[in-house]
């Protein structure tokens, strides 16, 4: 499959079942696998990379997400009382 055939729309979902909480981020993704871009954006130490990604940079890609929507359910962040929709932010294009 060619990268131009890929759909850039993504949804990232982070769940904390112990707190009955979640965050959803929707947006568009750009895949970066070239080593210069990966290293320029790398926030991990060389030791952490060696531990978690022993073959780095083989098989390692960087996803840059441009958000269009963020939704949160968490203790202290109330949903809308009328329709129970979670708190959300829509990012302008």
Coordinates of N, CA and C in Angstrom, one line a residue:
X1 N 0.8 -1.2 0.0 CA 0.0 0.0 0.0 C 0.9 1.2 0.0
X2 N 0.6 2.2 -0.8 CA 1.3 3.4 -0.9 C 0.8 4.4 0.2
X3 N 1.7 5.2 0.7 CA 1.3 6.2 1.8 C 0.2 7.1 1.3
X4 N 0.1 7.4 0.0 CA -1.0 8.3 -0.5 C -2.3 7.6 -0.4
X5 N -2.4 6.3 -0.2 CA -3.6 5.5 -0.1 C -4.1 5.5 1.4
X6 N -3.3 6.0 2.3 CA -3.7 6.0 3.7 C -4.7 7.1 4.0
X7 N -5.6 6.9 4.9 CA -6.5 7.9 5.4 C -5.8 8.5 6.6
X8 N -5.6 9.9 6.6 CA -4.9 10.5 7.7 C -5.7 10.8 9.0
X9 N -7.0 10.5 8.9 CA -7.9 10.7 10.1 C -7.6 9.7 11.2
X10 N -7.5 10.2 12.4 CA -7.2 9.2 13.5 C -8.0 9.6 14.7
X11 N -8.2 8.6 15.6 CA -8.8 8.8 16.9 C -7.9 8.2 17.9
X12 N -7.4 8.9 18.9 CA -6.7 8.4 20.0 C -7.5 8.4 21.3
X13 N -7.5 7.2 22.0 CA -8.4 7.1 23.1 C -7.6 6.6 24.3
X14 N -7.6 7.4 25.4 CA -6.9 7.1 26.6 C -7.9 6.9 27.7
X15 N -7.9 5.7 28.3 CA -8.9 5.3 29.2 C -8.3 5.0 30.6
X16 N -9.0 5.5 31.7 CA -8.6 5.2 33.0 C -9.8 4.6 33.7
X17 N -10.0 3.3 33.6 CA -11.2 2.6 34.2 C -11.3 2.8 35.7
X18 N -10.2 2.9 36.4 CA -10.2 3.1 37.9 C -10.9 4.4 38.3
X19 N -10.9 5.4 37.4 CA -11.5 6.7 37.7 C -12.7 7.0 36.9
X20 N -13.2 6.0 36.1 CA -14.2 6.2 35.1 C -14.0 7.4 34.3
X21 N -12.9 7.5 33.7 CA -12.4 8.7 32.9 C -11.8 8.3 31.6
X22 N -11.9 9.2 30.6 CA -11.3 9.0 29.4 C -11.0 10.3 28.7
X23 N -10.1 10.3 27.7 CA -9.9 11.4 26.9 C -9.8 10.9 25.4
X24 N -10.5 11.5 24.5 CA -10.5 11.2 23.1 C -10.0 12.3 22.3
X25 N -9.0 12.1 21.5 CA -8.5 13.1 20.6 C -8.7 12.6 19.2
X26 N -9.4 13.5 18.4 CA -9.6 13.2 17.0 C -8.8 14.2 16.1
X27 N -8.3 13.8 15.0 CA -7.6 14.7 14.2 C -7.0 14.0 13.0
X28 N -5.9 14.7 12.4 CA -5.3 14.1 11.3 C -3.8 13.8 11.7
X29 N -3.3 12.7 11.1 CA -1.9 12.3 11.5 C -1.0 12.4 10.3
X30 N 0.2 12.7 10.6 CA 1.3 12.6 9.7 C 2.3 11.6 10.2
X31 N 2.7 10.7 9.4 CA 3.7 9.7 9.8 C 5.1 10.1 9.4
X32 N 6.0 10.1 10.3 CA 7.4 10.4 10.1 C 8.3 9.3 10.4
X33 N 8.9 8.7 9.5 CA 9.8 7.6 9.8 C 11.3 7.9 9.4
X34 N 11.5 9.1 8.8 CA 12.9 9.4 8.5 C 13.6 9.8 9.8
X35 N 14.8 9.3 10.0 CA 15.6 9.4 11.2 C 15.8 10.8 11.7
X36 N 16.0 11.7 10.8 CA 16.3 13.1 11.2 C 15.1 13.7 11.9
X37 N 13.9 13.5 11.4 CA 12.7 14.0 12.0 C 12.4 13.3 13.3
X38 N 12.6 12.0 13.3 CA 12.4 11.3 14.6 C 13.3 11.8 15.7
X39 N 14.6 11.9 15.4 CA 15.6 12.3 16.4 C 15.4 13.8 16.8
X40 N 14.9 14.6 15.9 CA 14.7 16.0 16.2 C 13.5 16.2 17.2
X41 N 12.6 15.2 17.2 CA 11.4 15.3 18.0 C 11.5 14.3 19.2
X42 N 12.6 13.6 19.3 CA 12.8 12.6 20.4 C 12.9 13.2 21.8
X43 N 12.0 12.8 22.7 CA 12.1 13.3 24.0 C 12.5 12.2 25.0
X44 N 12.9 11.0 24.5 CA 13.4 9.9 25.4 C 14.9 10.0 25.4
X45 N 15.4 9.5 26.6 CA 16.8 9.3 26.7 C 17.3 8.2 25.9
X46 N 18.6 8.1 25.6 CA 19.2 7.0 24.9 C 19.0 5.7 25.6
X47 N 19.0 5.7 27.0 CA 18.8 4.5 27.8 C 17.4 4.0 27.6
X48 N 16.4 4.9 27.7 CA 15.0 4.5 27.5 C 14.8 4.0 26.1
X49 N 15.3 4.6 25.1 CA 15.2 4.1 23.7 C 15.8 2.7 23.7
X50 N 16.9 2.4 24.3 CA 17.6 1.1 24.2 C 16.7 0.1 24.9
X51 N 16.0 0.5 26.0 CA 15.2 -0.5 26.8 C 13.9 -0.8 26.0
X52 N 13.2 0.2 25.5 CA 11.9 0.0 25.0 C 11.9 -0.2 23.5
X53 N 12.9 0.3 22.8 CA 13.0 0.1 21.3 C 14.5 -0.4 21.0
X54 N 14.8 -1.6 21.3 CA 16.2 -2.1 21.1 C 16.7 -2.0 19.7
X55 N 15.8 -2.0 18.7 CA 16.2 -2.0 17.3 C 16.0 -0.6 16.7
X56 N 15.9 0.4 17.6 CA 15.7 1.8 17.2 C 16.8 2.2 16.2
X57 N 16.5 2.8 15.1 CA 15.2 3.3 14.7 C 14.4 2.4 13.8
X58 N 14.8 1.1 13.6 CA 14.1 0.2 12.8 C 12.7 -0.1 13.5
X59 N 11.7 0.0 12.7 CA 10.3 -0.2 13.1 C 9.7 0.9 14.0
X60 N 10.4 2.0 14.0 CA 10.0 3.2 14.9 C 9.5 4.3 14.0
X61 N 8.3 4.8 14.3 CA 7.8 5.9 13.5 C 7.3 7.0 14.5
X62 N 7.2 8.2 14.1 CA 6.7 9.3 14.8 C 5.4 9.7 14.2
X63 N 4.3 9.8 15.0 CA 3.0 10.3 14.6 C 2.8 11.7 15.1
X64 N 2.6 12.6 14.2 CA 2.3 14.0 14.6 C 0.8 14.1 14.4
X65 N 0.1 14.5 15.4 CA -1.4 14.6 15.4 C -1.8 16.0 15.4
X66 N -2.6 16.5 14.5 CA -3.1 17.8 14.5 C -4.6 17.6 14.9
X67 N -4.9 18.0 16.2 CA -6.2 17.7 16.7 C -7.3 18.6 16.0
X68 N -8.5 18.0 15.9 CA -9.7 18.7 15.5 C -10.8 18.7 16.5
X69 N -10.7 17.7 17.5 CA -11.7 17.5 18.5 C -11.0 16.8 19.7
X70 N -11.4 17.3 20.9 CA -10.9 16.7 22.2 C -12.1 16.6 23.1
X71 N -12.3 15.4 23.7 CA -13.4 15.1 24.5 C -12.9 14.5 25.8
X72 N -13.5 15.0 26.9 CA -13.0 14.5 28.2 C -14.2 14.1 29.1
X73 N -14.0 13.0 29.8 CA -14.9 12.6 30.9 C -13.9 12.2 32.0
X74 N -14.1 12.9 33.2 CA -13.2 12.7 34.3 C -13.8 13.2 35.6
X75 N -13.4 12.7 36.7 CA -13.9 13.3 38.0 C -13.7 14.8 38.0
X76 N -14.7 15.5 38.4 CA -14.6 17.0 38.4 C -14.9 17.7 37.1
X77 N -15.0 16.9 36.0 CA -15.4 17.5 34.7 C -16.8 17.0 34.4
X78 N -17.8 17.8 34.5 CA -19.1 17.3 34.4 C -19.6 17.3 32.9
X79 N -20.4 16.3 32.6 CA -21.1 16.3 31.3 C -22.2 17.3 31.3
X80 N -22.7 17.6 30.1 CA -23.9 18.5 30.0 C -25.1 17.8 30.7
X81 N -25.7 18.6 31.5 CA -26.9 18.0 32.3 C -28.1 17.7 31.4
X82 N -28.2 18.4 30.3 CA -29.4 18.1 29.4 C -29.3 16.9 28.6
X83 N -28.1 16.7 28.0 CA -28.0 15.6 27.0 C -26.9 14.6 27.4
X84 N -26.2 14.8 28.5 CA -25.1 13.9 29.0 C -23.9 14.0 28.1
X85 N -23.8 14.8 27.2 CA -22.6 14.9 26.3 C -21.4 15.3 27.2
X86 N -20.2 14.7 26.9 CA -19.0 15.1 27.7 C -18.5 16.5 27.3
X87 N -17.7 17.0 28.1 CA -17.1 18.3 27.8 C -16.2 18.1 26.5
X88 N -16.2 19.0 25.6 CA -15.4 18.9 24.4 C -14.9 20.2 23.9
X89 N -13.9 20.1 23.1 CA -13.3 21.3 22.4 C -13.2 21.0 21.0
X90 N -13.7 21.9 20.1 CA -13.5 21.7 18.7 C -12.4 22.7 18.3
X91 N -11.4 22.3 17.6 CA -10.3 23.1 17.2 C -10.6 23.6 15.8
X92 N -10.5 24.9 15.6 CA -10.7 25.5 14.3 C -9.8 25.0 13.2
X93 N -10.2 24.8 12.0 CA -9.3 24.2 11.0 C -8.2 25.2 10.6

